[in-house]
């Protein structure tokens, strides 16, 4: 082989290598493949999903979609590559997700947001009253979950349909947090004292809390941040025994022991991504690795949704219009220009 022929061969090989390792996300999208998101139905997840769908579709010309379902179903769909991106995966909370991680079917990418928390809450006025609304305190010394078994406390949170028991307002069935709180009720030996009430949707959960709060009624419930509820209302989180790994392992397993309970662990929230998709679309993964939402901006966007009675898509558009200093750092200059032009 002549030197010139060898040069041409190596040059061709170099071009082929560049093509194979270059803009994989552009190739993924330009090939007509759809990036399907988990259709998360809680507020923060829905908002973040809409922001990221817009960034990919407008900034990178990707075909995007989302499919509805509860968190467990959508986690399994991500493992199966029916869903490519689960935009708000609370890591370590789900047997389905943990198994998929072990099987290398999914992986966590970036940090969707930092500083979130979760637990069991009551309105501040239950403990301290609210003179501005002429609400007297119901129990001035309530601080801990351990006090919830006291019959006087149970009576405060009486279930409307079964008044001999209290009502604990849980997550909707199918949400990971519903299983955890159900396990906690059993471990804290509160199952006989409280009705484990599961609203049908995240919206129904919010409506129940909001209705009780605006009427000044006692309500005991699971909740988390970032949310509009946490930003709008004054709430008290009840103390629990300190988190420990052995306790949590049992609580978070469907077949775990229920002889002790503990606080929720510190929260790590990431983009849950199908592993095959991650290998096929590294430039999309690069965007997700950068796309950390400031917690105050998420709370602000969720409050915007509630105050203006708009959906997650409208809140996402407002975020993209007003927070380019945040999301502009996640994307290429070309993508930023296309997104900003679409919002005018």
mmCIF file of C-alpha atoms in Angstrom:
data_model
loop_
_atom_site.group_PDB
_atom_site.id
_atom_site.type_symbol
_atom_site.label_atom_id
_atom_site.label_comp_id
_atom_site.label_asym_id
_atom_site.label_seq_id
_atom_site.Cartn_x
_atom_site.Cartn_y
_atom_site.Cartn_z
ATOM 1 C CA UNK A 1 0.000 0.000 0.000
ATOM 2 C CA UNK A 2 1.407 3.414 -0.950
ATOM 3 C CA UNK A 3 1.896 6.204 1.589
ATOM 4 C CA UNK A 4 -0.815 8.294 -0.096
ATOM 5 C CA UNK A 5 -3.275 5.381 0.001
ATOM 6 C CA UNK A 6 -2.489 4.806 3.682
ATOM 7 C CA UNK A 7 -3.142 8.487 4.403
ATOM 8 C CA UNK A 8 -6.487 8.322 2.656
ATOM 9 C CA UNK A 9 -7.401 5.133 4.556
ATOM 10 C CA UNK A 10 -6.522 6.655 7.927
ATOM 11 C CA UNK A 11 -8.367 9.848 7.028
ATOM 12 C CA UNK A 12 -11.480 7.880 6.142
ATOM 13 C CA UNK A 13 -11.190 5.924 9.361
ATOM 14 C CA UNK A 14 -10.867 9.165 11.271
ATOM 15 C CA UNK A 15 -14.010 10.560 9.675
ATOM 16 C CA UNK A 16 -15.908 7.366 10.517
ATOM 17 C CA UNK A 17 -14.719 7.533 14.134
ATOM 18 C CA UNK A 18 -15.692 11.174 14.398
ATOM 19 C CA UNK A 19 -19.122 10.374 13.037
ATOM 20 C CA UNK A 20 -19.577 7.529 15.503
ATOM 21 C CA UNK A 21 -18.468 9.539 18.548
ATOM 22 C CA UNK A 22 -19.804 12.947 17.607
ATOM 23 C CA UNK A 23 -23.171 14.567 18.280
ATOM 24 C CA UNK A 24 -25.016 11.454 19.374
ATOM 25 C CA UNK A 25 -28.042 13.346 20.686
ATOM 26 C CA UNK A 26 -28.421 15.161 17.370
ATOM 27 C CA UNK A 27 -28.255 11.796 15.638
ATOM 28 C CA UNK A 28 -30.736 10.314 18.105
ATOM 29 C CA UNK A 29 -33.225 13.076 17.411
ATOM 30 C CA UNK A 30 -32.510 13.540 13.703
ATOM 31 C CA UNK A 31 -33.095 9.838 13.151
ATOM 32 C CA UNK A 32 -36.702 10.489 14.119
ATOM 33 C CA UNK A 33 -36.479 8.811 17.514
ATOM 34 C CA UNK A 34 -38.728 10.247 20.208
ATOM 35 C CA UNK A 35 -37.454 11.158 23.662
ATOM 36 C CA UNK A 36 -40.247 9.982 25.933
ATOM 37 C CA UNK A 37 -40.508 11.434 29.417
ATOM 38 C CA UNK A 38 -42.279 9.974 32.420
ATOM 39 C CA UNK A 39 -45.589 11.857 32.742
ATOM 40 C CA UNK A 40 -45.082 12.609 36.429
ATOM 41 C CA UNK A 41 -48.278 13.931 37.985
ATOM 42 C CA UNK A 42 -46.960 15.757 41.047
ATOM 43 C CA UNK A 43 -46.389 19.494 40.625
ATOM 44 C CA UNK A 44 -42.608 19.800 40.700
ATOM 45 C CA UNK A 45 -42.085 16.744 38.525
ATOM 46 C CA UNK A 46 -44.647 17.931 35.984
ATOM 47 C CA UNK A 47 -43.093 21.408 35.848
ATOM 48 C CA UNK A 48 -39.519 20.162 35.451
ATOM 49 C CA UNK A 49 -40.613 17.657 32.802
ATOM 50 C CA UNK A 50 -42.226 20.436 30.752
ATOM 51 C CA UNK A 51 -39.119 22.627 30.993
ATOM 52 C CA UNK A 52 -36.840 19.831 29.805
ATOM 53 C CA UNK A 53 -39.229 18.768 27.029
ATOM 54 C CA UNK A 54 -39.221 22.342 25.716
ATOM 55 C CA UNK A 55 -35.444 22.619 25.904
ATOM 56 C CA UNK A 56 -34.974 19.426 23.896
ATOM 57 C CA UNK A 57 -37.760 20.009 21.384
ATOM 58 C CA UNK A 58 -37.119 23.700 20.694
ATOM 59 C CA UNK A 59 -33.406 23.933 21.334
ATOM 60 C CA UNK A 60 -32.318 20.616 19.804
ATOM 61 C CA UNK A 61 -35.163 19.740 17.391
ATOM 62 C CA UNK A 62 -36.004 16.540 19.252
ATOM 63 C CA UNK A 63 -39.357 14.817 19.033
ATOM 64 C CA UNK A 64 -40.596 14.601 22.636
ATOM 65 C CA UNK A 65 -43.524 12.935 24.346
ATOM 66 C CA UNK A 66 -44.653 11.853 27.797
ATOM 67 C CA UNK A 67 -46.755 8.973 29.022
ATOM 68 C CA UNK A 68 -48.909 9.065 32.160
ATOM 69 C CA UNK A 69 -48.798 6.626 35.052
ATOM 70 C CA UNK A 70 -47.904 6.284 38.712
ATOM 71 C CA UNK A 71 -44.267 6.477 39.767
ATOM 72 C CA UNK A 72 -43.713 2.714 40.070
ATOM 73 C CA UNK A 73 -45.192 2.035 36.622
ATOM 74 C CA UNK A 74 -43.132 4.831 35.082
ATOM 75 C CA UNK A 75 -39.948 3.619 36.763
ATOM 76 C CA UNK A 76 -40.502 0.179 35.253
ATOM 77 C CA UNK A 77 -41.185 1.819 31.881
ATOM 78 C CA UNK A 78 -37.831 3.622 32.186
ATOM 79 C CA UNK A 79 -36.112 0.314 32.904
ATOM 80 C CA UNK A 80 -37.780 -1.124 29.777
ATOM 81 C CA UNK A 81 -36.796 1.907 27.653
ATOM 82 C CA UNK A 82 -40.445 2.726 26.961
ATOM 83 C CA UNK A 83 -39.573 5.911 28.856
ATOM 84 C CA UNK A 84 -36.153 7.465 28.412
ATOM 85 C CA UNK A 85 -36.149 10.183 31.105
ATOM 86 C CA UNK A 86 -37.783 10.258 34.542
ATOM 87 C CA UNK A 87 -37.112 13.899 35.401
ATOM 88 C CA UNK A 88 -37.550 13.751 39.195
ATOM 89 C CA UNK A 89 -36.365 10.412 40.547
ATOM 90 C CA UNK A 90 -36.019 10.347 44.339
ATOM 91 C CA UNK A 91 -33.148 7.918 44.608
ATOM 92 C CA UNK A 92 -33.211 4.830 46.795
ATOM 93 C CA UNK A 93 -36.939 4.972 47.532
ATOM 94 C CA UNK A 94 -38.317 2.296 45.231
ATOM 95 C CA UNK A 95 -37.735 -1.451 44.975
ATOM 96 C CA UNK A 96 -38.470 -1.231 41.248
ATOM 97 C CA UNK A 97 -35.862 1.471 40.707
ATOM 98 C CA UNK A 98 -33.264 -0.151 42.961
ATOM 99 C CA UNK A 99 -33.621 -3.449 41.099
ATOM 100 C CA UNK A 100 -33.294 -1.693 37.745
ATOM 101 C CA UNK A 101 -30.099 -0.002 38.975
ATOM 102 C CA UNK A 102 -28.663 -3.363 40.056
ATOM 103 C CA UNK A 103 -29.502 -4.787 36.640
ATOM 104 C CA UNK A 104 -27.813 -1.763 34.998
ATOM 105 C CA UNK A 105 -30.999 -0.901 33.121
ATOM 106 C CA UNK A 106 -31.162 2.650 34.494
ATOM 107 C CA UNK A 107 -28.836 5.236 35.929
ATOM 108 C CA UNK A 108 -29.063 8.510 37.829
ATOM 109 C CA UNK A 109 -27.836 11.580 35.998
ATOM 110 C CA UNK A 110 -27.101 14.974 37.551
ATOM 111 C CA UNK A 111 -29.099 16.582 40.347
ATOM 112 C CA UNK A 112 -32.585 17.778 39.423
ATOM 113 C CA UNK A 113 -32.561 20.021 42.497
ATOM 114 C CA UNK A 114 -30.808 20.108 45.875
ATOM 115 C CA UNK A 115 -32.177 20.668 49.390
ATOM 116 C CA UNK A 116 -35.525 18.884 49.212
ATOM 117 C CA UNK A 117 -37.114 17.369 52.317
ATOM 118 C CA UNK A 118 -40.104 15.210 53.237
ATOM 119 C CA UNK A 119 -41.955 14.012 56.290
ATOM 120 C CA UNK A 120 -45.224 14.137 58.238
ATOM 121 C CA UNK A 121 -46.707 17.592 58.821
ATOM 122 C CA UNK A 122 -49.462 19.471 60.608
ATOM 123 C CA UNK A 123 -50.494 23.118 60.161
ATOM 124 C CA UNK A 124 -48.748 25.489 62.555
ATOM 125 C CA UNK A 125 -52.118 26.689 63.891
ATOM 126 C CA UNK A 126 -52.834 23.212 65.314
ATOM 127 C CA UNK A 127 -50.025 23.809 67.809
ATOM 128 C CA UNK A 128 -49.782 27.599 68.084
ATOM 129 C CA UNK A 129 -53.185 28.790 66.946
ATOM 130 C CA UNK A 130 -53.684 31.709 64.561
ATOM 131 C CA UNK A 131 -54.993 34.849 66.276
ATOM 132 C CA UNK A 132 -55.492 36.602 62.933
ATOM 133 C CA UNK A 133 -58.051 33.932 62.026
ATOM 134 C CA UNK A 134 -59.383 33.444 65.571
ATOM 135 C CA UNK A 135 -58.040 29.883 65.664
ATOM 136 C CA UNK A 136 -57.171 28.472 69.077
ATOM 137 C CA UNK A 137 -54.356 25.897 69.394
ATOM 138 C CA UNK A 138 -55.600 22.324 69.555
ATOM 139 C CA UNK A 139 -52.541 20.834 71.261
ATOM 140 C CA UNK A 140 -49.690 23.070 72.314
ATOM 141 C CA UNK A 141 -47.181 20.302 72.987
ATOM 142 C CA UNK A 142 -47.359 18.213 69.805
ATOM 143 C CA UNK A 143 -43.823 17.793 68.479
ATOM 144 C CA UNK A 144 -43.273 14.160 67.625
ATOM 145 C CA UNK A 145 -44.788 11.260 65.739
ATOM 146 C CA UNK A 146 -44.519 9.303 69.000
ATOM 147 C CA UNK A 147 -47.340 11.434 70.436
ATOM 148 C CA UNK A 148 -49.813 10.533 67.696
ATOM 149 C CA UNK A 149 -51.008 7.423 69.536
ATOM 150 C CA UNK A 150 -52.372 9.547 72.406
ATOM 151 C CA UNK A 151 -56.192 9.248 72.213
ATOM 152 C CA UNK A 152 -56.511 13.021 72.682
ATOM 153 C CA UNK A 153 -54.309 13.595 69.639
ATOM 154 C CA UNK A 154 -56.156 10.959 67.624
ATOM 155 C CA UNK A 155 -59.413 12.785 68.401
ATOM 156 C CA UNK A 156 -58.005 16.083 67.062
ATOM 157 C CA UNK A 157 -57.416 14.487 63.657
ATOM 158 C CA UNK A 158 -60.711 12.549 63.625
ATOM 159 C CA UNK A 159 -61.641 10.933 60.338
ATOM 160 C CA UNK A 160 -64.960 12.341 59.028
ATOM 161 C CA UNK A 161 -66.191 8.922 57.943
ATOM 162 C CA UNK A 162 -64.840 6.929 60.890
ATOM 163 C CA UNK A 163 -64.646 9.443 63.777
ATOM 164 C CA UNK A 164 -63.451 6.898 66.344
ATOM 165 C CA UNK A 165 -60.136 6.969 64.453
ATOM 166 C CA UNK A 166 -57.872 9.748 63.287
ATOM 167 C CA UNK A 167 -57.118 10.356 59.618
ATOM 168 C CA UNK A 168 -53.631 10.268 58.134
ATOM 169 C CA UNK A 169 -53.566 11.832 54.686
ATOM 170 C CA UNK A 170 -51.140 9.719 52.672
ATOM 171 C CA UNK A 171 -49.839 9.934 49.097
ATOM 172 C CA UNK A 172 -51.935 8.505 46.257
ATOM 173 C CA UNK A 173 -51.739 4.746 45.764
ATOM 174 C CA UNK A 174 -48.858 3.794 43.508
ATOM 175 C CA UNK A 175 -46.583 6.603 44.653
ATOM 176 C CA UNK A 176 -43.434 5.371 46.385
ATOM 177 C CA UNK A 177 -44.098 7.652 49.369
ATOM 178 C CA UNK A 178 -47.470 5.962 49.909
ATOM 179 C CA UNK A 179 -45.781 2.630 50.563
ATOM 180 C CA UNK A 180 -43.228 4.200 52.890
ATOM 181 C CA UNK A 181 -45.814 6.052 54.965
ATOM 182 C CA UNK A 182 -48.033 2.970 55.116
ATOM 183 C CA UNK A 183 -45.054 1.011 56.446
ATOM 184 C CA UNK A 184 -44.406 3.763 58.991
ATOM 185 C CA UNK A 185 -48.000 3.715 60.234
ATOM 186 C CA UNK A 186 -47.589 0.011 60.942
ATOM 187 C CA UNK A 187 -44.126 0.358 62.494
ATOM 188 C CA UNK A 188 -45.258 3.230 64.738
ATOM 189 C CA UNK A 189 -48.250 1.065 65.718
ATOM 190 C CA UNK A 190 -50.700 3.669 64.475
ATOM 191 C CA UNK A 191 -52.560 1.419 62.043
ATOM 192 C CA UNK A 192 -55.432 0.757 64.423
ATOM 193 C CA UNK A 193 -55.712 4.388 65.506
ATOM 194 C CA UNK A 194 -55.682 6.112 62.108
ATOM 195 C CA UNK A 195 -57.419 5.655 58.786
ATOM 196 C CA UNK A 196 -54.729 5.475 56.113
ATOM 197 C CA UNK A 197 -56.449 7.758 53.591
ATOM 198 C CA UNK A 198 -55.031 7.703 50.069
ATOM 199 C CA UNK A 199 -56.366 10.396 47.725
ATOM 200 C CA UNK A 200 -56.735 9.468 44.077
ATOM 201 C CA UNK A 201 -54.236 11.962 42.658
ATOM 202 C CA UNK A 202 -51.605 14.489 43.661
ATOM 203 C CA UNK A 203 -54.119 17.231 42.903
ATOM 204 C CA UNK A 204 -56.615 15.630 45.277
ATOM 205 C CA UNK A 205 -53.937 15.493 47.991
ATOM 206 C CA UNK A 206 -53.201 19.202 47.545
ATOM 207 C CA UNK A 207 -56.901 20.045 47.522
ATOM 208 C CA UNK A 208 -57.494 18.180 50.786
ATOM 209 C CA UNK A 209 -54.613 19.992 52.504
ATOM 210 C CA UNK A 210 -55.590 23.393 51.098
ATOM 211 C CA UNK A 211 -59.239 22.992 52.040
ATOM 212 C CA UNK A 212 -58.381 22.003 55.618
ATOM 213 C CA UNK A 213 -55.851 24.834 55.956
ATOM 214 C CA UNK A 214 -58.145 27.565 54.636
ATOM 215 C CA UNK A 215 -60.900 26.389 57.009
ATOM 216 C CA UNK A 216 -58.489 26.201 59.940
ATOM 217 C CA UNK A 217 -59.138 22.503 60.459
ATOM 218 C CA UNK A 218 -56.599 20.031 61.885
ATOM 219 C CA UNK A 219 -54.973 17.802 59.279
ATOM 220 C CA UNK A 220 -52.133 15.282 59.548
ATOM 221 C CA UNK A 221 -50.391 14.473 56.289
ATOM 222 C CA UNK A 222 -47.295 13.433 54.407
ATOM 223 C CA UNK A 223 -45.690 16.112 52.273
ATOM 224 C CA UNK A 224 -42.444 17.163 50.689
ATOM 225 C CA UNK A 225 -40.580 20.075 49.146
ATOM 226 C CA UNK A 226 -40.272 21.651 46.661
ATOM 227 C CA UNK A 227 -43.987 22.369 46.416
ATOM 228 C CA UNK A 228 -46.365 25.312 46.295
ATOM 229 C CA UNK A 229 -48.040 24.015 49.472
ATOM 230 C CA UNK A 230 -44.792 24.286 51.430
ATOM 231 C CA UNK A 231 -44.211 27.777 50.116
ATOM 232 C CA UNK A 232 -47.723 29.117 50.754
ATOM 233 C CA UNK A 233 -48.660 27.601 54.129
ATOM 234 C CA UNK A 234 -47.045 27.628 57.566
ATOM 235 C CA UNK A 235 -46.462 23.977 58.489
ATOM 236 C CA UNK A 236 -44.706 22.051 61.252
ATOM 237 C CA UNK A 237 -42.817 18.838 60.527
ATOM 238 C CA UNK A 238 -43.198 16.232 63.273
ATOM 239 C CA UNK A 239 -40.027 14.782 64.754
ATOM 240 C CA UNK A 240 -39.150 11.123 64.120
ATOM 241 C CA UNK A 241 -36.356 8.843 65.304
ATOM 242 C CA UNK A 242 -33.160 9.589 63.407
ATOM 243 C CA UNK A 243 -32.688 7.943 60.044
ATOM 244 C CA UNK A 244 -30.541 4.844 59.960
ATOM 245 C CA UNK A 245 -29.811 2.608 57.013
ATOM 246 C CA UNK A 246 -30.998 -0.660 58.570
ATOM 247 C CA UNK A 247 -34.354 0.840 59.537
ATOM 248 C CA UNK A 248 -34.848 2.401 56.129
ATOM 249 C CA UNK A 249 -33.987 -0.793 54.299
ATOM 250 C CA UNK A 250 -36.894 -2.528 56.028
ATOM 251 C CA UNK A 251 -39.337 0.377 55.542
ATOM 252 C CA UNK A 252 -38.577 0.751 51.841
ATOM 253 C CA UNK A 253 -38.895 -2.944 51.078
ATOM 254 C CA UNK A 254 -42.355 -4.291 50.294
ATOM 255 C CA UNK A 255 -41.573 -7.368 52.401
ATOM 256 C CA UNK A 256 -39.538 -5.603 55.084
ATOM 257 C CA UNK A 257 -40.045 -5.841 58.847
ATOM 258 C CA UNK A 258 -42.323 -3.292 60.466
ATOM 259 C CA UNK A 259 -40.935 -3.338 64.000
ATOM 260 C CA UNK A 260 -39.347 0.125 63.937
ATOM 261 C CA UNK A 261 -39.510 3.303 61.907
ATOM 262 C CA UNK A 262 -37.319 6.339 61.420
ATOM 263 C CA UNK A 263 -37.101 9.666 59.624
ATOM 264 C CA UNK A 264 -36.834 9.915 55.876
ATOM 265 C CA UNK A 265 -33.220 10.060 54.720
ATOM 266 C CA UNK A 266 -31.681 13.154 53.227
ATOM 267 C CA UNK A 267 -32.954 13.452 49.697
ATOM 268 C CA UNK A 268 -30.994 12.903 46.510
ATOM 269 C CA UNK A 269 -33.048 13.753 43.436
ATOM 270 C CA UNK A 270 -31.719 13.060 39.942
ATOM 271 C CA UNK A 271 -32.796 12.502 36.367
ATOM 272 C CA UNK A 272 -33.574 8.792 36.091
ATOM 273 C CA UNK A 273 -32.453 7.687 32.649
ATOM 274 C CA UNK A 274 -32.602 4.449 30.706
ATOM 275 C CA UNK A 275 -29.068 3.076 30.278
ATOM 276 C CA UNK A 276 -29.425 2.239 26.588
ATOM 277 C CA UNK A 277 -30.711 5.730 25.861
ATOM 278 C CA UNK A 278 -27.821 7.234 27.836
ATOM 279 C CA UNK A 279 -25.303 5.423 25.642
ATOM 280 C CA UNK A 280 -27.116 6.509 22.464
ATOM 281 C CA UNK A 281 -27.599 10.175 23.417
ATOM 282 C CA UNK A 282 -24.564 11.452 25.356
ATOM 283 C CA UNK A 283 -25.189 15.090 24.464
ATOM 284 C CA UNK A 284 -28.654 14.915 26.029
ATOM 285 C CA UNK A 285 -27.041 13.355 29.088
ATOM 286 C CA UNK A 286 -24.593 16.275 29.154
ATOM 287 C CA UNK A 287 -27.535 18.695 29.313
ATOM 288 C CA UNK A 288 -29.150 16.739 32.150
ATOM 289 C CA UNK A 289 -25.897 16.714 34.091
ATOM 290 C CA UNK A 290 -25.935 20.529 34.077
ATOM 291 C CA UNK A 291 -29.676 21.033 34.591
ATOM 292 C CA UNK A 292 -29.959 21.619 38.349
ATOM 293 C CA UNK A 293 -32.964 23.778 39.225
ATOM 294 C CA UNK A 294 -32.494 26.165 42.195
ATOM 295 C CA UNK A 295 -34.994 25.068 44.845
ATOM 296 C CA UNK A 296 -36.348 28.606 45.302
ATOM 297 C CA UNK A 297 -37.082 28.820 41.574
ATOM 298 C CA UNK A 298 -38.993 25.540 41.676
ATOM 299 C CA UNK A 299 -41.051 26.712 44.663
ATOM 300 C CA UNK A 300 -41.644 30.036 42.916
ATOM 301 C CA UNK A 301 -42.802 28.336 39.726
ATOM 302 C CA UNK A 302 -45.144 26.055 41.645
ATOM 303 C CA UNK A 303 -46.627 29.018 43.491
ATOM 304 C CA UNK A 304 -47.056 30.712 40.088
ATOM 305 C CA UNK A 305 -49.038 27.687 38.915
ATOM 306 C CA UNK A 306 -51.364 27.829 41.912
ATOM 307 C CA UNK A 307 -51.783 31.601 42.099
ATOM 308 C CA UNK A 308 -52.475 31.978 38.387
ATOM 309 C CA UNK A 309 -54.374 28.706 37.982
ATOM 310 C CA UNK A 310 -52.144 27.563 35.120
ATOM 311 C CA UNK A 311 -50.717 24.180 34.234
ATOM 312 C CA UNK A 312 -47.128 22.934 34.284
ATOM 313 C CA UNK A 313 -46.583 23.847 30.617
ATOM 314 C CA UNK A 314 -47.505 27.485 31.276
ATOM 315 C CA UNK A 315 -45.264 27.604 34.343
ATOM 316 C CA UNK A 316 -42.430 26.107 32.283
ATOM 317 C CA UNK A 317 -42.880 28.800 29.624
ATOM 318 C CA UNK A 318 -42.768 31.512 32.312
ATOM 319 C CA UNK A 319 -39.611 29.993 33.795
ATOM 320 C CA UNK A 320 -37.941 29.889 30.386
ATOM 321 C CA UNK A 321 -38.938 33.511 29.724
ATOM 322 C CA UNK A 322 -37.732 34.881 33.058
ATOM 323 C CA UNK A 323 -34.891 32.602 34.135
ATOM 324 C CA UNK A 324 -32.575 32.407 31.133
ATOM 325 C CA UNK A 325 -29.707 33.197 33.508
ATOM 326 C CA UNK A 326 -30.395 29.779 35.071
ATOM 327 C CA UNK A 327 -31.229 27.454 32.178
ATOM 328 C CA UNK A 328 -29.035 29.243 29.650
ATOM 329 C CA UNK A 329 -25.995 27.692 31.308
ATOM 330 C CA UNK A 330 -27.298 24.188 30.596
ATOM 331 C CA UNK A 331 -27.491 24.455 26.809
ATOM 332 C CA UNK A 332 -25.432 25.474 23.790
ATOM 333 C CA UNK A 333 -25.505 29.072 22.564
ATOM 334 C CA UNK A 334 -27.376 27.937 19.449
ATOM 335 C CA UNK A 335 -30.018 26.119 21.497
ATOM 336 C CA UNK A 336 -30.409 29.092 23.836
ATOM 337 C CA UNK A 337 -30.994 31.400 20.881
ATOM 338 C CA UNK A 338 -33.647 29.113 19.406
ATOM 339 C CA UNK A 339 -35.456 28.757 22.731
ATOM 340 C CA UNK A 340 -35.413 32.506 23.434
ATOM 341 C CA UNK A 341 -36.655 33.255 19.907
ATOM 342 C CA UNK A 342 -39.576 30.839 20.370
ATOM 343 C CA UNK A 343 -40.682 32.649 23.529
ATOM 344 C CA UNK A 344 -41.002 36.112 21.948
#
